[in-house]
mmCIF file of C-alpha atoms in Angstrom:
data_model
loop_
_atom_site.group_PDB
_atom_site.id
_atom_site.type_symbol
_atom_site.label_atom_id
_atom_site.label_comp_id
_atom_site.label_asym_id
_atom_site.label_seq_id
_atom_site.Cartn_x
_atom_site.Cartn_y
_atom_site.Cartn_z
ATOM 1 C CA UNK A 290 36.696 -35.058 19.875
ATOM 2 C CA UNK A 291 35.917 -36.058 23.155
ATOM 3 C CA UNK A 292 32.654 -37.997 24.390
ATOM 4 C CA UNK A 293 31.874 -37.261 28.057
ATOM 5 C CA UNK A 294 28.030 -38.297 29.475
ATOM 6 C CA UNK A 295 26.733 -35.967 31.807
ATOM 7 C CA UNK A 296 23.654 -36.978 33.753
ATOM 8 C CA UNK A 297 20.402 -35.207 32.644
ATOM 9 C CA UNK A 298 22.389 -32.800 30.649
ATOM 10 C CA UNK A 299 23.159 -32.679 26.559
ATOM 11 C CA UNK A 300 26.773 -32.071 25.149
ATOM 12 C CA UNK A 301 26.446 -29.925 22.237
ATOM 13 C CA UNK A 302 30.333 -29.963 21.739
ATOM 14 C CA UNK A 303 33.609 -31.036 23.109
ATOM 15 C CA UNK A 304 37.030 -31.100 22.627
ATOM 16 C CA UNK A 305 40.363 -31.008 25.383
ATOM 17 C CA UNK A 306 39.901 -26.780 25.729
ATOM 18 C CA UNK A 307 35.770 -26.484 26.449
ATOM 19 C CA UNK A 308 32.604 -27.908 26.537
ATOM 20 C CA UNK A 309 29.474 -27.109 25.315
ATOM 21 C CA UNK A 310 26.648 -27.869 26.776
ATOM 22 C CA UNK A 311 22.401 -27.719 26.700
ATOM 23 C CA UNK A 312 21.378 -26.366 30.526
ATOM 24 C CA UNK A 313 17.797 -27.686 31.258
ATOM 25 C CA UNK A 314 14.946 -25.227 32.499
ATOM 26 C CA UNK A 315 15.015 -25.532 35.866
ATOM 27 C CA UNK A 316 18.686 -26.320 37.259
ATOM 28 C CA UNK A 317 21.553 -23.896 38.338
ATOM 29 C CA UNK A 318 24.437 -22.868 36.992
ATOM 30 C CA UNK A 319 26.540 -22.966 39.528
ATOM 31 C CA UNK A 320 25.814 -24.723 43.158
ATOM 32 C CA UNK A 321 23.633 -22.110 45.216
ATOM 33 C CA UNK A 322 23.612 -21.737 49.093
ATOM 34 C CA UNK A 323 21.498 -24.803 49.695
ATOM 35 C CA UNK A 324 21.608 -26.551 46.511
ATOM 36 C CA UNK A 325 24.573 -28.135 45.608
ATOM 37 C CA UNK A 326 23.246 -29.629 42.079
ATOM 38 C CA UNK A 327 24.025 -27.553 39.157
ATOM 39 C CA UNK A 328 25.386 -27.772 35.688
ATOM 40 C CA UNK A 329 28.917 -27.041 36.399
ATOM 41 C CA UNK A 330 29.217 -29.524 39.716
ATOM 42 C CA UNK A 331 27.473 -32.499 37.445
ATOM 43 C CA UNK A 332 29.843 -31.664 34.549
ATOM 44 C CA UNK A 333 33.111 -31.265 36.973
ATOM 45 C CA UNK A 334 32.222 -34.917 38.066
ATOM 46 C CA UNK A 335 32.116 -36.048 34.917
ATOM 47 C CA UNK A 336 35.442 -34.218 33.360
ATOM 48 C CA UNK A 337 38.165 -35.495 35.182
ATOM 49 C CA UNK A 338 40.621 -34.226 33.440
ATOM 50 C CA UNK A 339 39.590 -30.389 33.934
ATOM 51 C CA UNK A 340 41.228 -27.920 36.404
ATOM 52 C CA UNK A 341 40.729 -24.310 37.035
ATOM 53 C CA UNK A 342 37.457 -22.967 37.174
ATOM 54 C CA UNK A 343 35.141 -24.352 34.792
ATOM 55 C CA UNK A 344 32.059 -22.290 34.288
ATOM 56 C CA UNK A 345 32.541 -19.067 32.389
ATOM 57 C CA UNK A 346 29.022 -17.936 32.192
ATOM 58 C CA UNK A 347 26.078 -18.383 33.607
ATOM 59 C CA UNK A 348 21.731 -18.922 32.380
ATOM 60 C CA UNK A 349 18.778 -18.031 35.156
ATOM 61 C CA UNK A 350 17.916 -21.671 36.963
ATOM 62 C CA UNK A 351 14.641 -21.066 34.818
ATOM 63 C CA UNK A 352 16.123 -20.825 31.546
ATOM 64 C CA UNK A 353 17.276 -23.396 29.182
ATOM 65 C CA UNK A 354 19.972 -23.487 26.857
ATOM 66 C CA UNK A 355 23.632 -22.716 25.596
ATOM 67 C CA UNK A 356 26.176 -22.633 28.235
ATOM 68 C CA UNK A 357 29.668 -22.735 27.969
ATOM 69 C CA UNK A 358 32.695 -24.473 30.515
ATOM 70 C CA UNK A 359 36.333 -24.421 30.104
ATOM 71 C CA UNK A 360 38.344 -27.202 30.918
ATOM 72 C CA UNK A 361 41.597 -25.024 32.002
ATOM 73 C CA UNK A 362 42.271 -22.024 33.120
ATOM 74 C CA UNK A 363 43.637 -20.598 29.987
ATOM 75 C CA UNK A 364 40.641 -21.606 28.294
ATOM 76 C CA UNK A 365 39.139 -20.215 30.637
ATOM 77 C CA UNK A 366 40.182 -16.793 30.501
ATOM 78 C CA UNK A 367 40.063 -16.451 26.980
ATOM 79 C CA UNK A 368 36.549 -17.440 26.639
ATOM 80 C CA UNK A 369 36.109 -14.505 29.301
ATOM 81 C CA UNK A 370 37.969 -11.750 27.509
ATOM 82 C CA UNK A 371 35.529 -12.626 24.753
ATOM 83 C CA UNK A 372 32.991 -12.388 27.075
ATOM 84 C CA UNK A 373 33.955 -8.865 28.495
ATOM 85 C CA UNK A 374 34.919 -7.577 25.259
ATOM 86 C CA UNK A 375 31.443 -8.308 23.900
ATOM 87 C CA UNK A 376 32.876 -10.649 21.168
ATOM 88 C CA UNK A 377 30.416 -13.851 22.308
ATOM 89 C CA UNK A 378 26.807 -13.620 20.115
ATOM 90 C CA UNK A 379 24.239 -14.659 22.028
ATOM 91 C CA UNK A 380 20.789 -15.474 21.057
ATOM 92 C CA UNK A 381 17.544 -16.494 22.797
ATOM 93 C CA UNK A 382 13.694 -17.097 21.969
ATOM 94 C CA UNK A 383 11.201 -16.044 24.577
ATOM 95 C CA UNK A 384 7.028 -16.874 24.017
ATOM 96 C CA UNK A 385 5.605 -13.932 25.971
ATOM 97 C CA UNK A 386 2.063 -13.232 27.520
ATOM 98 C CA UNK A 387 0.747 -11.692 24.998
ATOM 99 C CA UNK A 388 1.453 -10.539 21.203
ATOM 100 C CA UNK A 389 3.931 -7.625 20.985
ATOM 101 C CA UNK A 390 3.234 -4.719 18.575
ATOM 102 C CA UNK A 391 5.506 -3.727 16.523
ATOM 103 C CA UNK A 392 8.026 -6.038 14.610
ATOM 104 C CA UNK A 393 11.514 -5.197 16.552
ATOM 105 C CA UNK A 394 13.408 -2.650 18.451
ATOM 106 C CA UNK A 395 16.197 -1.788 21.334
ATOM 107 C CA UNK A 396 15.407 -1.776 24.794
ATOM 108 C CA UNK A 397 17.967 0.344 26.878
ATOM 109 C CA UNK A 398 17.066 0.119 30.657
ATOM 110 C CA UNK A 399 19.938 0.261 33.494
ATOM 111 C CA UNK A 400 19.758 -2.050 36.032
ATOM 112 C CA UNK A 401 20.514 -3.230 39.302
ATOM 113 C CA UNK A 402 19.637 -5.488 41.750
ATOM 114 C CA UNK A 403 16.599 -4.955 44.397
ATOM 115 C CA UNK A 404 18.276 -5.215 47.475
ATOM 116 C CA UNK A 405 15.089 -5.292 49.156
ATOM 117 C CA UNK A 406 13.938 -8.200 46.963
ATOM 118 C CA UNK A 407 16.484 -10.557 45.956
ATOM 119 C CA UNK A 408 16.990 -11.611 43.513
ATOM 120 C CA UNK A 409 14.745 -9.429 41.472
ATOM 121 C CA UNK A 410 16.431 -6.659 39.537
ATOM 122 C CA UNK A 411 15.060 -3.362 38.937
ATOM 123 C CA UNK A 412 15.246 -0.354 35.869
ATOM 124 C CA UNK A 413 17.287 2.427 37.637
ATOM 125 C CA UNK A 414 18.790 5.653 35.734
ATOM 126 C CA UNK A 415 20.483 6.714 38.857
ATOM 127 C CA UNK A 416 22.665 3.668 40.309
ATOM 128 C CA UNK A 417 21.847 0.562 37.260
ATOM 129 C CA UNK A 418 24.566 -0.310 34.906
ATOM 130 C CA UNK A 419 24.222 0.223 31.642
ATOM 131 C CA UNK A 420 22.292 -2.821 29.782
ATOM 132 C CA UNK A 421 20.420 -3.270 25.880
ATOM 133 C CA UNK A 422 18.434 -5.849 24.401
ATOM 134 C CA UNK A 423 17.887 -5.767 20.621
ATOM 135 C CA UNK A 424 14.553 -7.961 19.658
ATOM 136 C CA UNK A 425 12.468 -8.691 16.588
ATOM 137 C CA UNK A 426 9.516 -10.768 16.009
ATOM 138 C CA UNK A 427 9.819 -14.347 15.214
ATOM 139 C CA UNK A 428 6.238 -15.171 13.289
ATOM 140 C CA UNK A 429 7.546 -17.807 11.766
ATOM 141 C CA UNK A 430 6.782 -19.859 14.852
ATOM 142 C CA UNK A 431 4.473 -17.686 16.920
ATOM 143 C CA UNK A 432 2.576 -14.579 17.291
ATOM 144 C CA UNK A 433 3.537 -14.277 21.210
ATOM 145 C CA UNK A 434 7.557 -15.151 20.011
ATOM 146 C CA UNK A 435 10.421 -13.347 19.916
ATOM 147 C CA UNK A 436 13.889 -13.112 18.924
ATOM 148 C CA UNK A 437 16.429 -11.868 21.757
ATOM 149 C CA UNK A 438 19.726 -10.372 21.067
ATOM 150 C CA UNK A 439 21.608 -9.230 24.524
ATOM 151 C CA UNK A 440 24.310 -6.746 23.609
ATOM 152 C CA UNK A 441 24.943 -6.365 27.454
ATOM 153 C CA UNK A 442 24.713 -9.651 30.013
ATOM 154 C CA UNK A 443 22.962 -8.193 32.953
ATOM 155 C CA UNK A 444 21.284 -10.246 35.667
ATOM 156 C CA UNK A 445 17.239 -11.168 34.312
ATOM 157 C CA UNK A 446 18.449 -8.588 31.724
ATOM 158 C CA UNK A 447 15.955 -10.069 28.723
ATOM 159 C CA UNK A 448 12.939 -10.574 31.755
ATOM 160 C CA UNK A 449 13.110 -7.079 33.104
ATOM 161 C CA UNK A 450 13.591 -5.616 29.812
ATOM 162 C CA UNK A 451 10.491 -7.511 28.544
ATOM 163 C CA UNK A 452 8.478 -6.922 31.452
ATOM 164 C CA UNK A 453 8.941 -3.356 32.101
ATOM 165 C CA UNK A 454 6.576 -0.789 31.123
ATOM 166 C CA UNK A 455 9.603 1.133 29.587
ATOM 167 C CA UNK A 456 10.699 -1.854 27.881
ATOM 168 C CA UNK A 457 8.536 -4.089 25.384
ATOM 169 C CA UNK A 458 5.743 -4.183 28.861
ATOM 170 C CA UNK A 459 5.002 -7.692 27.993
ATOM 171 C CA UNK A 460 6.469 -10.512 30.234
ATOM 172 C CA UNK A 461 8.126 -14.058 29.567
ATOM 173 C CA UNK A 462 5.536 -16.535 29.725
ATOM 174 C CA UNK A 463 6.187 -18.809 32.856
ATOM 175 C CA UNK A 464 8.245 -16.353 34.856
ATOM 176 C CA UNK A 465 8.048 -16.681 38.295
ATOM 177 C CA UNK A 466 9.552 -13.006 39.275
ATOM 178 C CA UNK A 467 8.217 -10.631 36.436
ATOM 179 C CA UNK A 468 5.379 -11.741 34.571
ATOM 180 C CA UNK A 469 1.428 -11.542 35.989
ATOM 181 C CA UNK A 470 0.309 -14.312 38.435
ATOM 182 C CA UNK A 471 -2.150 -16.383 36.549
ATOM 183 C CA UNK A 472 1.387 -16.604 34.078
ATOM 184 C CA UNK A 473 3.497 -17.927 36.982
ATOM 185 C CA UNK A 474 1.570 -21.135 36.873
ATOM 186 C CA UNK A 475 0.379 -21.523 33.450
ATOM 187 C CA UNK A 476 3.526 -23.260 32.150
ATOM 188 C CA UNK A 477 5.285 -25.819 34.326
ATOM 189 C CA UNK A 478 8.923 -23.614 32.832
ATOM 190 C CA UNK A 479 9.282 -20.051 31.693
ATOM 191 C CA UNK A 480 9.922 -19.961 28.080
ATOM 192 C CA UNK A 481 13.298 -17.901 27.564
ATOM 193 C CA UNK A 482 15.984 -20.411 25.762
ATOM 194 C CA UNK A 483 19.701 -19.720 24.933
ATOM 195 C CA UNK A 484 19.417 -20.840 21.162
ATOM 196 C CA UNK A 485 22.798 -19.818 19.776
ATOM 197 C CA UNK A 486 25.880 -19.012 21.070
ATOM 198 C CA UNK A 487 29.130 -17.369 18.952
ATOM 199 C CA UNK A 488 32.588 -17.953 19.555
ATOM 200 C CA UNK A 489 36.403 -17.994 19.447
ATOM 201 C CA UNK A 490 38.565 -21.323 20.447
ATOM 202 C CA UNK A 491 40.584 -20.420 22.556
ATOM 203 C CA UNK A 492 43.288 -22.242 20.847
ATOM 204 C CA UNK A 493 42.647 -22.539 17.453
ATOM 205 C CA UNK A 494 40.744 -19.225 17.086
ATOM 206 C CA UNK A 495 38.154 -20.827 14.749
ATOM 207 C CA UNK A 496 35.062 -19.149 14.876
ATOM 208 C CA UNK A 497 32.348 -21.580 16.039
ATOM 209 C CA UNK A 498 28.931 -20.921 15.932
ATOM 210 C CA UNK A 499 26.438 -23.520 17.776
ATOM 211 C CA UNK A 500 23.007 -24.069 18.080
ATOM 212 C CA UNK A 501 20.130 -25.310 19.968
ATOM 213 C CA UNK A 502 16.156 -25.072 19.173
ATOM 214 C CA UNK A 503 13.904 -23.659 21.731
ATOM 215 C CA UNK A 504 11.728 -26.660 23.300
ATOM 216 C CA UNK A 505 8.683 -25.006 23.296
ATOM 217 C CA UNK A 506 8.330 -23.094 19.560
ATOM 218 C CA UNK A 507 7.601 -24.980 16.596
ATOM 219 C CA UNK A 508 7.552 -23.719 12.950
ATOM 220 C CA UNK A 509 3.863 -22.233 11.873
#
């Protein structure tokens, strides 16, 4: 077991194939156009040893949570078979606006991106791909909280799908993009975490699953 440091940023697990690690609200993925700090350049500096491309999926700068990185290509490219063959469970837990009704459901929306306004995405039945969202309740910590299951990984996938008026129509408290104004501001980060991630090694084929609690939701 390996036991690499990573400036501002949590291992959750490590070995030679991958690392696992817990992406704060607020920083990239991957280096943007004129931002060159991000998870994968900070954890590339700090695993010498890697080649290949790293960084085999990615979270929203404004989400926190479970993200994965390979440490050689093979690795790599198994993680993102899994990935496109929908073998990965994900998780999340979102505090919205305001209290849903119901207790759980399945949001089916297409989507694609709004060319007009990037980055925001938009529901469209003529030209979106294909995404669902399966959610449920989670009272045991909050009224406004809920349990996120992505079956598909589109871009803002969970945000649009909470925000739209086809979808739950209740936004992601703290987003910037989808949720009401006087929401933008009202939390200094928007409150959508990767909890729980599902996998294969991609050598030993042992099924790991790995976890990491929301921040901002406490037990009732």
């Amino acid at each position: 077991m390996n036991n690499t440091t990573i400036p501002g940023i949590p291992v959750v697990f490590e070995d030679e194939q991958i690392i696992v690690v817990n992406k704060p609200a607020g920083m990239l993925s991957q280096p943007g156009r004129a931002e060159p700090d991000s998870v994968s350049s900070r954890v590339k500096l700090a695993c010498v040893e890697a080649t290949g491309p790293m960084l085999v999926h990615r979270l929203d700068m404004d989400t926190s949570g479970l993200l994965i990185l390979a440490k050689n290509r093979n690795a790599h490219r198994h993680l993102q078979q899994q990935f496109e063959q929908r073998r990965i469970g994900k998780r999340y837990q979102a505090l919205l606006t305001t209290v849903p009704s119901g207790l759980g459901g399945c949001i089916q929306l297409p989507l694609r991106l709004d060319s007009d306004n990037r980055p925001t995405q938009i529901v469209c039945n003529e030209h979106g791909k294909a995404a669902m969202t399966l959610w449920r309740r989670n009272l045991a910590c909050s009224a406004r909280a809920v349990t996120l299951y992505p079956v598909t990984g589109r871009t803002h996938q969970l945000r649009v799908h909470l925000a739209h008026p086809q979808g739950l129509g209740i936004a992601i408290e703290g987003d910037r993009l989808y949720s009401e104004a006087e929401h933008r501001v009202k939390e200094d980060r928007m409150m959508l975490h990767a909890e729980s991630i599902v996998f294969d090694h991609p050598v030993s084929g042992i099924r790991y699953s790995l976890q990491s609690l929301a921040p901002f939701l406490q037990i009732a």
